[in-house]
Amino acid sequence: MLSHLQALCSIPGVSGDEGAVRDYVLDHVMPYDATVDALGNVIVRKAGARRSERTILLAAHMDEVGFIVTSITDTGFLKFAAVGGMDRRMIVGKRVRVGARGVPGVIGTKPVHLASADERKKAPEIAELYIDIGVSSIEVARALVAPGDTVWFDSPAFEMGGSFAARALDDRIGCAVLLQLIAEPLPVDVTFAFTVQEEVGCRGAETVSFRVKPDIALILEGTTAADLPGVPVDKQVCRLGGGVVVPFMDGGTVYDRGLYAQITGLADRLGIPHQTKNVIAGGTDAARIQRTGGGARVAALAAPVRNLHAGYNVACVRDMGCLLELTRAVLGELG
């Protein structure tokens, strides 16, 4: 699974531009029944040891937060907008890549010694920032990039202690778990979905749900951990090293209470470390899948991730293993 995660975190896939991630997924699911829908979701059906009377869907999103070029100044700087919920405090001075060529650049802003006292107290608005690609004219810049090009953080993955740091762990973690499970014998028939455009409104999940019509859907994710110095315990959401996260509710979904009890009870019986979220915030593809068509019973399983939606995210390798282990066990129970 970690080899998939390392590879996936090196591939750009800003919302609406997930093609390279999709190509990687397709390369690894070719032996199975895989289709790509009009939005670019990858849907894989794999038979298990027995047929299920219910349609079971496992979903993870391929896209990541990032930016999009909106214009180019006369002196060759790029103006841009956010794609997805971006933490503005975490982006100034970061190295990025732009467009199909992966043109390198650095996000900049007004020098601190020219900023007013009020400006120094807050993160600059994205409209005040620019991307410097090292050229000095609009003509040279236009030969390299264009408005509409996506921009992603240039953040090579690495391991530190028992943790893994990279960009796009939300939700390449879920994608890596799906790829691992697809490669294994399954206890029951399962449909897998690698969805697009989750970060801009769970758009891909809606079309997947109409096509698959799941009875039960499990959403695999990376979720916010705030177990950092200065954050009160009751505001930490979840913590690295605490095991897989099984939420009962978030900002978009009240998860199925029966599935929540079944999953947490199974984790207890198997001794799989698990935790829940102590803050109701965020959201997943479950929000759309739960209420599309005839509706579906939904649950989420996630790995806690620090610095979500930033240039570098941090996750615990053991937690990600717990996510894989519990998902595998739940499939055996659902069948």
Coordinates of C-alpha atoms in Angstrom, one line a residue:
M1 CA 0.0 0.0 0.0
L2 CA 2.8 2.5 0.9
S3 CA 4.4 2.0 -2.6
H4 CA 1.0 3.0 -4.1
L5 CA 0.8 6.0 -1.8
Q6 CA 4.3 7.1 -2.6
A7 CA 3.6 7.0 -6.3
L8 CA 0.1 8.6 -6.0
C9 CA 1.5 11.5 -4.0
S10 CA 4.0 12.3 -6.8
I11 CA 1.2 12.7 -9.4
P12 CA -0.7 16.0 -9.8
G13 CA -4.5 15.8 -9.7
V14 CA -6.1 19.1 -8.8
S15 CA -9.9 19.0 -9.0
G16 CA -11.1 18.8 -12.6
D17 CA -7.6 17.8 -13.8
E18 CA -7.3 14.3 -12.3
G19 CA -6.2 12.6 -15.6
A20 CA -2.7 11.6 -14.5
V21 CA -4.0 10.0 -11.3
R22 CA -6.7 8.2 -13.2
D23 CA -4.1 6.8 -15.6
Y24 CA -2.2 5.4 -12.7
V25 CA -5.3 3.8 -11.3
L26 CA -6.3 2.3 -14.6
D27 CA -2.8 0.8 -15.1
H28 CA -3.3 -1.1 -11.8
V29 CA -6.9 -2.3 -12.3
M30 CA -6.7 -3.4 -15.9
P31 CA -7.4 -7.1 -15.2
Y32 CA -10.8 -6.2 -13.7
D33 CA -14.1 -4.7 -14.9
A34 CA -13.1 -1.0 -15.0
T35 CA -15.0 1.8 -16.6
V36 CA -14.6 5.6 -16.8
D37 CA -17.7 7.7 -16.8
A38 CA -18.3 11.1 -18.4
L39 CA -16.9 13.1 -15.4
G40 CA -13.8 10.9 -15.2
N41 CA -14.6 8.7 -12.2
V42 CA -13.1 5.2 -12.4
I43 CA -15.6 2.5 -11.4
V44 CA -14.2 -1.0 -10.8
R45 CA -16.3 -4.1 -10.2
K46 CA -14.7 -7.2 -8.7
A47 CA -16.3 -10.5 -7.8
G48 CA -15.7 -11.9 -4.4
A49 CA -15.9 -15.4 -2.9
R50 CA -19.6 -15.0 -2.7
R51 CA -22.3 -12.8 -4.1
S52 CA -23.9 -10.3 -1.9
E53 CA -27.6 -9.5 -1.8
R54 CA -26.7 -5.8 -1.4
T55 CA -24.6 -3.6 -3.6
I56 CA -21.5 -2.6 -1.7
L57 CA -19.5 0.5 -2.8
L58 CA -16.1 1.6 -1.6
A59 CA -15.1 5.1 -2.6
A60 CA -12.1 7.4 -2.4
H61 CA -11.5 10.6 -4.3
M62 CA -8.6 11.2 -6.7
D63 CA -8.5 15.0 -6.7
E64 CA -6.6 17.3 -4.4
V65 CA -6.8 21.0 -3.5
G66 CA -4.7 23.4 -5.5
F67 CA -4.9 26.5 -7.7
I68 CA -5.7 27.6 -11.2
V69 CA -4.1 30.3 -13.2
T70 CA -6.5 33.2 -13.9
S71 CA -4.2 35.7 -15.7
I72 CA -0.7 36.7 -16.5
T73 CA 0.8 40.1 -15.8
D74 CA 2.7 42.1 -18.3
T75 CA 5.9 41.2 -16.4
G76 CA 5.2 37.5 -16.4
F77 CA 3.8 36.8 -13.0
L78 CA 0.8 34.5 -12.7
K79 CA -2.3 35.5 -10.8
F80 CA -4.4 32.6 -9.6
A81 CA -7.4 31.3 -7.6
A82 CA -7.9 28.5 -5.2
V83 CA -9.4 25.2 -6.2
G84 CA -11.0 23.7 -3.1
G85 CA -10.7 24.9 0.5
M86 CA -7.2 26.2 0.9
D87 CA -5.5 27.4 4.1
R88 CA -4.0 30.8 3.0
R89 CA -1.7 30.8 6.0
M90 CA 0.2 27.8 4.5
I91 CA 1.0 28.9 0.9
V92 CA 3.3 31.9 0.8
G93 CA 6.8 31.0 -0.2
K94 CA 5.8 27.5 -1.3
R95 CA 7.2 25.9 -4.4
V96 CA 4.6 24.8 -7.0
R97 CA 4.3 23.3 -10.4
V98 CA 2.1 24.8 -13.2
G99 CA 0.3 23.2 -16.1
A100 CA 1.0 20.2 -18.3
R101 CA 4.7 21.0 -18.5
G102 CA 5.0 21.2 -14.7
V103 CA 6.7 24.6 -14.9
P104 CA 8.3 25.3 -11.5
G105 CA 7.3 28.4 -9.6
V106 CA 7.2 30.0 -6.2
I107 CA 4.2 31.7 -4.5
G108 CA 5.0 35.2 -3.4
T109 CA 3.5 38.3 -1.9
K110 CA 4.4 41.9 -0.9
P111 CA 7.7 42.0 1.1
V112 CA 7.1 42.1 4.8
H113 CA 9.0 45.4 5.3
L114 CA 6.4 47.0 2.9
A115 CA 3.4 45.5 4.7
S116 CA 1.3 47.6 7.0
A117 CA 1.0 46.7 10.7
D118 CA -2.5 45.3 10.0
E119 CA -1.3 43.3 7.0
R120 CA 1.3 41.6 9.1
K121 CA -1.3 40.3 11.5
K122 CA -3.3 38.2 8.9
A123 CA -2.7 35.9 6.0
P124 CA -2.8 37.7 2.7
E125 CA -5.8 37.1 0.4
I126 CA -5.1 34.9 -2.6
A127 CA -5.9 37.9 -4.9
E128 CA -2.9 39.6 -3.4
L129 CA -0.5 36.7 -4.2
Y130 CA 1.3 35.8 -7.4
I131 CA 3.3 32.9 -8.8
D132 CA 6.9 33.7 -9.9
I133 CA 8.0 31.4 -12.7
G134 CA 11.3 33.2 -13.2
V135 CA 10.5 35.1 -16.4
S136 CA 10.1 38.9 -17.0
S137 CA 7.5 39.2 -19.7
I138 CA 4.0 38.1 -20.6
E139 CA 5.3 36.8 -23.9
V140 CA 7.7 34.4 -22.4
A141 CA 5.2 33.3 -19.7
R142 CA 2.6 32.6 -22.3
A143 CA 4.9 30.2 -24.1
L144 CA 5.1 28.1 -20.9
V145 CA 1.7 28.4 -19.2
A146 CA -1.9 29.7 -19.9
P147 CA -4.9 30.8 -17.9
G148 CA -6.8 27.6 -16.9
D149 CA -3.7 25.7 -16.1
T150 CA -3.8 24.0 -12.7
V151 CA -1.2 24.5 -10.1
W152 CA -0.1 22.0 -7.4
F153 CA 2.4 22.0 -4.5
D154 CA 5.8 20.6 -5.4
S155 CA 6.3 18.5 -2.3
P156 CA 8.2 15.3 -2.7
A157 CA 7.0 12.6 -0.2
F158 CA 9.3 11.3 2.5
E159 CA 9.1 9.3 5.7
M160 CA 10.0 10.7 9.1
G161 CA 10.0 8.5 12.2
G162 CA 6.7 6.6 12.0
S163 CA 5.0 9.2 9.8
F164 CA 4.7 9.9 6.1
A165 CA 4.7 13.4 4.7
A166 CA 3.5 14.4 1.3
R167 CA 0.9 16.6 -0.4
A168 CA -2.5 15.2 -1.4
L169 CA -2.8 12.6 1.4
D170 CA -6.4 13.8 1.2
D171 CA -7.3 11.5 -0.4
R172 CA -4.5 9.5 -2.0
I173 CA -4.5 7.5 1.2
G174 CA -8.0 6.2 0.4
C175 CA -7.0 5.6 -3.2
A176 CA -4.0 3.5 -2.1
V177 CA -6.2 1.4 0.2
L178 CA -8.6 0.7 -2.6
L179 CA -5.8 -0.4 -5.0
Q180 CA -4.5 -2.7 -2.3
L181 CA -7.9 -4.3 -1.7
I182 CA -8.6 -4.7 -5.4
A183 CA -5.4 -6.7 -5.7
E184 CA -6.5 -9.1 -2.9
P185 CA -9.1 -11.9 -2.9
L186 CA -12.4 -10.4 -1.7
P187 CA -14.9 -12.1 0.6
V188 CA -17.8 -10.6 -1.4
D189 CA -18.6 -8.7 -4.6
V190 CA -17.5 -5.1 -4.3
T191 CA -17.7 -2.0 -6.5
F192 CA -14.9 0.4 -6.1
A193 CA -15.0 4.1 -7.1
F194 CA -12.2 6.5 -7.6
T195 CA -14.0 9.8 -7.7
V196 CA -13.3 13.2 -9.1
Q197 CA -14.0 16.8 -7.9
E198 CA -14.7 16.0 -4.3
E199 CA -12.8 19.0 -3.1
V200 CA -15.1 21.4 -5.1
G201 CA -18.5 19.8 -4.0
C202 CA -18.4 16.0 -4.2
R203 CA -19.5 16.2 -7.8
G204 CA -18.1 12.9 -9.1
A205 CA -19.6 10.9 -6.2
E206 CA -23.1 12.0 -7.3
T207 CA -22.8 10.5 -10.8
V208 CA -21.1 7.4 -9.4
S209 CA -24.0 6.9 -7.0
F210 CA -26.6 7.2 -9.8
R211 CA -24.7 4.6 -11.8
V212 CA -23.9 2.1 -9.1
K213 CA -27.0 2.5 -6.9
P214 CA -25.3 1.2 -3.7
D215 CA -27.1 -0.1 -0.8
I216 CA -24.1 0.4 1.5
A217 CA -21.2 2.8 0.8
L218 CA -17.9 3.1 2.7
I219 CA -16.0 6.3 2.1
L220 CA -12.2 6.0 2.7
E221 CA -10.5 9.3 3.5
G222 CA -7.8 11.4 5.1
T223 CA -9.3 13.6 7.8
T224 CA -8.2 16.6 9.8
A225 CA -6.0 16.0 12.9
A226 CA -5.2 18.9 15.1
D227 CA -3.2 17.2 17.8
L228 CA -0.7 20.1 17.9
P229 CA 0.8 22.2 20.6
G230 CA -1.6 24.9 21.8
V231 CA -4.7 23.2 20.6
P232 CA -7.1 22.2 23.5
V233 CA -7.8 18.4 23.6
D234 CA -11.5 18.9 22.9
K235 CA -10.6 20.8 19.7
Q236 CA -8.0 18.3 18.3
V237 CA -10.6 16.5 16.2
C238 CA -8.5 13.3 16.1
R239 CA -4.9 12.4 16.6
L240 CA -2.0 10.7 14.8
G241 CA -1.2 7.3 16.4
G242 CA -4.8 6.9 17.7
G243 CA -5.8 4.5 14.9
V244 CA -8.4 4.6 12.2
V245 CA -11.0 7.3 12.5
V246 CA -14.7 6.3 12.3
P247 CA -16.9 9.5 12.5
F248 CA -20.5 9.5 13.6
M249 CA -21.2 12.8 11.9
D250 CA -19.4 15.6 10.0
G251 CA -20.4 18.8 8.3
G252 CA -22.2 17.1 5.4
T253 CA -23.4 13.7 6.8
V254 CA -24.9 12.0 9.7
Y255 CA -23.5 8.5 9.2
D256 CA -25.6 5.4 9.5
R257 CA -25.9 4.6 13.2
G258 CA -26.1 0.9 12.6
L259 CA -23.0 0.8 10.4
Y260 CA -21.1 3.0 12.9
A261 CA -21.9 0.6 15.7
Q262 CA -21.1 -2.5 13.6
I263 CA -17.7 -1.0 12.4
T264 CA -16.6 0.2 15.8
G265 CA -17.7 -3.0 17.5
L266 CA -15.8 -5.1 14.9
A267 CA -12.7 -2.9 15.6
D268 CA -13.0 -3.6 19.3
R269 CA -13.4 -7.3 18.8
L270 CA -10.3 -7.5 16.5
G271 CA -8.2 -5.1 18.6
I272 CA -7.8 -2.6 15.8
P273 CA -7.0 0.8 17.3
H274 CA -9.7 3.3 16.4
Q275 CA -11.1 6.7 17.3
T276 CA -13.8 9.1 16.3
K277 CA -13.9 12.9 15.5
N278 CA -14.7 15.1 18.5
V279 CA -15.5 18.1 16.3
I280 CA -18.4 18.2 13.8
A281 CA -16.7 19.7 10.7
G282 CA -15.6 18.9 7.2
G283 CA -17.3 16.5 4.8
T284 CA -16.9 13.6 2.4
D285 CA -18.4 12.1 -0.7
A286 CA -20.9 10.4 1.6
A287 CA -22.9 13.6 1.6
R288 CA -23.9 13.0 -2.0
I289 CA -23.9 9.2 -2.0
Q290 CA -26.2 9.1 1.0
R291 CA -29.0 11.1 -0.6
T292 CA -28.7 10.3 -4.4
G293 CA -31.4 8.3 -6.0
G294 CA -33.0 6.0 -3.5
G295 CA -30.3 6.8 -0.9
A296 CA -27.7 4.6 0.7
R297 CA -26.5 3.6 4.1
V298 CA -23.1 5.3 4.5
A299 CA -20.0 5.1 6.8
A300 CA -16.6 6.6 6.7
L301 CA -13.2 5.3 7.7
A302 CA -10.3 7.6 7.6
A303 CA -6.6 8.1 8.5
P304 CA -5.9 11.2 10.7
V305 CA -3.8 13.8 8.8
R306 CA -2.1 16.9 10.1
N307 CA -1.8 20.1 7.9
L308 CA -4.7 19.0 5.6
H309 CA -5.0 21.1 2.5
A310 CA -1.4 22.4 2.7
G311 CA 1.9 21.9 0.9
Y312 CA 2.8 19.1 3.2
N313 CA 0.4 16.8 5.1
V314 CA 1.6 14.3 7.7
A315 CA 0.0 10.9 8.5
C316 CA 1.0 8.0 10.7
V317 CA 2.0 4.9 8.9
R318 CA 0.4 2.7 11.6
D319 CA -2.9 4.5 11.4
M320 CA -3.0 3.9 7.6
G321 CA -2.4 0.3 8.2
C322 CA -5.3 0.3 10.7
L323 CA -7.5 1.8 8.0
L324 CA -6.6 -0.9 5.6
E325 CA -7.1 -3.7 8.2
L326 CA -10.5 -2.5 9.4
T327 CA -11.8 -1.9 5.9
R328 CA -10.8 -5.4 4.9
A329 CA -12.5 -6.8 8.0
V330 CA -15.7 -4.8 7.4
L331 CA -16.0 -6.3 3.9
G332 CA -16.0 -9.7 5.5
E333 CA -18.8 -8.7 7.8
L334 CA -21.0 -7.0 5.2
G335 CA -21.0 -10.0 2.9

